[in-house]
């Protein structure tokens, strides 16, 4: 992976820019997908309590035999579990077979609100060593500011839907001004892979349109977690780290946001 980017720094340890998403991956499919991904070279796995697959992911982590500290593991707190946050995390850790996660996120703003009291629970768990870094998912910049105003600490990460049509330089800049890493989900489902700018870049680099979209995220410093349970697709997605887009190609894909 000659063009593989350096992981991004978080307070508790660096996050690889490309990871495996596991939403809708169930049972043996989830376990097999994570095992396959780790064997192929992924070192970042994203799950959530709400996905119901933490135990399968834990089995894959145990069986592949890679040092726990070499794999970045994320899980998420359901928004209605704020009153039992620590207990929920302990259950997640037991299912995952680990004594900590690398990143713990509030999955959605509880009742649509920033909920600084829940953020305080994540901070306590982090300080206890149960999570190395903490963050949020599906939060607005205003909600992030509310957490900062209440606690003095910004989330390390905000995981949000992201793709070329979602590209918003001002939104990225607002996160960076606050020291918040943007992590994008649903990168391919939200993208028209037949868009001329994507197809042209794929042809120029002997790559697939999906690889181009994932590399576009990387070029912008946006962490991306495509999901799949198919070995060929998991391997294809990892291949995004083997190409580099030109500034003109990046700009042409940026323009898809209109």
XYZ file of C-alpha atoms in Angstrom:
258
model
C 0.000 0.000 0.000
C 2.404 2.623 -1.267
C -0.167 5.387 -0.933
C -1.681 4.307 2.372
C -2.255 7.414 4.480
C -1.065 7.840 8.011
C -3.789 7.348 10.621
C -5.334 10.475 12.103
C -4.444 11.430 15.645
C -7.108 11.155 18.332
C -6.621 11.847 22.046
C -6.444 8.137 22.852
C -4.616 6.797 19.796
C -4.581 7.098 16.013
C -7.589 6.073 13.890
C -6.976 4.416 10.494
C -8.655 6.374 7.703
C -10.292 3.265 6.224
C -12.263 0.810 8.313
C -14.859 -1.917 7.979
C -18.418 -0.922 8.757
C -20.665 -3.686 10.123
C -24.168 -2.186 10.083
C -26.658 -4.865 8.957
C -23.991 -7.584 9.238
C -25.544 -10.365 11.297
C -24.508 -13.666 12.828
C -21.891 -15.685 11.035
C -21.800 -13.120 8.213
C -20.517 -10.492 10.630
C -17.917 -12.803 12.122
C -16.716 -13.936 8.701
C -16.576 -10.379 7.330
C -14.456 -9.113 10.218
C -12.144 -12.137 10.089
C -11.719 -11.663 6.353
C -11.076 -7.951 6.696
C -8.451 -8.418 9.383
C -6.719 -11.126 7.364
C -6.647 -8.834 4.325
C -5.070 -5.994 6.300
C -7.850 -3.876 7.799
C -7.032 -2.596 11.266
C -10.216 -0.662 12.003
C -13.638 -2.181 12.738
C -16.789 -0.168 13.448
C -19.808 -1.563 15.271
C -22.538 -0.399 17.659
C -24.610 -1.832 20.481
C -27.617 -1.308 18.228
C -26.182 -3.520 15.492
C -26.475 -6.626 17.666
C -23.231 -8.123 16.340
C -20.629 -7.245 18.973
C -20.277 -10.880 20.106
C -19.593 -12.041 16.548
C -17.027 -9.303 16.085
C -15.439 -10.286 19.378
C -15.083 -13.878 18.185
C -13.447 -12.721 14.974
C -10.994 -10.523 16.887
C -10.086 -13.451 19.135
C -9.690 -16.000 16.361
C -7.614 -13.994 13.908
C -4.798 -13.709 16.423
C -3.831 -10.091 15.791
C -2.653 -8.146 18.818
C -5.602 -6.259 20.295
C -3.637 -3.012 20.353
C -3.162 -3.255 16.591
C -6.899 -3.127 15.813
C -8.953 0.048 16.249
C -12.406 -0.903 17.519
C -15.379 1.477 17.699
C -18.767 0.877 19.262
C -21.679 3.203 19.981
C -24.093 3.913 22.806
C -27.794 3.777 21.861
C -29.346 7.213 22.409
C -31.905 5.828 24.867
C -29.219 4.218 27.076
C -27.919 7.464 28.554
C -29.124 6.501 32.021
C -27.214 3.234 31.865
C -24.265 4.240 29.722
C -21.498 2.614 31.748
C -23.407 -0.655 32.095
C -24.061 -0.677 28.354
C -20.370 -0.173 27.628
C -19.392 -2.963 30.029
C -21.803 -5.261 28.181
C -20.262 -4.204 24.872
C -16.759 -4.881 26.175
C -17.796 -8.334 27.389
C -19.311 -9.145 23.999
C -16.260 -7.823 22.159
C -13.897 -9.702 24.467
C -11.801 -6.660 25.302
C -11.220 -4.414 28.304
C -11.542 -1.207 26.269
C -12.698 0.179 22.965
C -10.613 2.634 20.995
C -13.596 4.872 20.308
C -17.023 5.071 21.946
C -19.671 7.248 20.336
C -23.144 8.471 21.257
C -24.966 6.911 18.303
C -27.573 9.673 17.856
C -28.381 12.794 19.870
C -30.675 11.463 22.632
C -34.237 12.673 21.931
C -32.658 14.902 19.302
C -30.795 16.890 21.966
C -27.048 17.363 22.518
C -27.464 15.904 26.047
C -24.313 17.036 27.866
C -25.213 14.749 30.782
C -24.729 11.734 28.508
C -21.479 13.193 27.190
C -20.324 13.418 30.802
C -20.944 9.662 31.144
C -18.670 9.035 28.153
C -16.012 11.269 29.671
C -16.163 9.313 32.919
C -15.840 5.994 31.090
C -12.859 7.346 29.143
C -11.208 8.542 32.339
C -11.770 5.079 33.795
C -9.913 3.518 30.856
C -12.920 1.782 29.311
C -12.633 3.841 26.107
C -9.490 5.440 24.734
C -11.289 8.169 22.796
C -14.899 9.331 22.838
C -17.123 11.062 20.338
C -20.546 11.392 18.815
C -22.464 10.389 15.716
C -25.108 12.294 13.766
C -24.521 15.518 15.743
C -24.748 19.002 14.289
C -21.987 21.549 14.825
C -24.346 23.483 17.112
C -24.851 20.364 19.234
C -21.094 19.840 19.413
C -20.735 23.433 20.583
C -23.307 22.738 23.286
C -21.208 19.850 24.586
C -18.098 22.031 24.591
C -19.901 24.846 26.385
C -21.146 22.464 29.075
C -17.995 20.391 29.618
C -15.052 22.163 28.007
C -14.347 19.141 25.816
C -15.171 18.524 22.167
C -15.840 15.026 20.832
C -12.817 13.448 19.187
C -14.984 12.272 16.273
C -18.361 12.998 14.716
C -19.543 10.113 12.557
C -21.994 11.381 9.942
C -23.285 10.398 6.499
C -20.695 11.456 3.909
C -20.182 11.044 0.184
C -19.344 13.245 -2.815
C -22.915 14.608 -2.943
C -22.667 15.511 0.750
C -19.356 17.353 0.314
C -19.462 20.575 2.312
C -16.104 22.317 2.804
C -17.585 24.700 5.382
C -18.876 21.807 7.470
C -15.503 20.061 7.329
C -13.773 23.292 8.298
C -16.154 23.821 11.224
C -15.281 20.398 12.588
C -11.560 20.966 12.147
C -11.722 24.333 13.893
C -13.119 22.444 16.882
C -10.576 19.632 16.662
C -13.220 17.086 15.660
C -12.396 14.351 13.130
C -15.151 13.688 10.586
C -15.918 10.019 9.981
C -18.212 9.258 7.060
C -20.675 6.403 6.783
C -22.752 5.167 3.837
C -20.086 6.449 1.410
C -21.140 4.237 -1.495
C -24.875 3.883 -0.895
C -25.202 7.667 -1.145
C -23.119 7.932 -4.331
C -23.945 7.649 -8.028
C -21.009 5.474 -9.051
C -21.762 6.176 -12.711
C -21.089 9.916 -12.357
C -18.661 10.933 -15.128
C -16.089 12.449 -12.745
C -15.919 9.203 -10.777
C -15.846 6.968 -13.849
C -13.105 9.069 -15.478
C -10.911 8.868 -12.372
C -11.492 5.134 -12.102
C -10.459 4.653 -15.717
C -7.367 6.830 -15.293
C -6.151 4.788 -12.329
C -7.304 1.328 -13.412
C -9.508 1.322 -10.322
C -13.196 0.772 -9.617
C -15.599 3.665 -9.060
C -16.064 2.513 -5.453
C -12.314 2.668 -4.866
C -12.243 6.196 -6.263
C -15.014 7.336 -3.906
C -13.280 5.838 -0.884
C -9.957 7.383 -1.888
C -11.718 10.736 -2.323
C -12.711 10.549 1.349
C -9.110 9.786 2.291
C -7.803 12.698 0.215
C -10.029 14.990 2.288
C -8.877 13.489 5.587
C -12.327 12.024 6.237
C -12.329 8.606 7.914
C -14.518 6.213 5.907
C -16.105 2.896 6.921
C -17.654 1.105 3.936
C -19.615 -1.985 4.909
C -19.738 -5.349 3.181
C -19.859 -9.027 4.085
C -18.515 -10.162 0.685
C -14.833 -10.986 0.534
C -14.330 -9.561 -2.952
C -15.935 -6.264 -1.997
C -14.037 -6.038 1.307
C -10.801 -6.585 -0.625
C -11.794 -4.129 -3.348
C -12.525 -1.418 -0.793
C -9.125 -1.869 0.839
C -7.571 -1.325 -2.590
C -8.607 2.323 -2.344
C -5.435 2.831 -0.324
C -3.350 1.809 -3.344
C -4.236 4.791 -5.525
C -3.862 8.551 -5.372
C -6.212 11.029 -7.020
C -4.943 14.198 -8.654
C -6.113 17.564 -7.314
C -8.168 18.035 -10.494
C -9.865 14.673 -10.009
C -10.660 15.510 -6.399
C -12.087 18.880 -7.443
C -14.237 17.278 -10.148
C -15.680 14.837 -7.602
C -16.175 17.683 -5.098
C -18.320 19.407 -7.720
C -20.844 16.549 -7.603
C -22.246 18.191 -4.486
C -23.499 20.937 -6.790
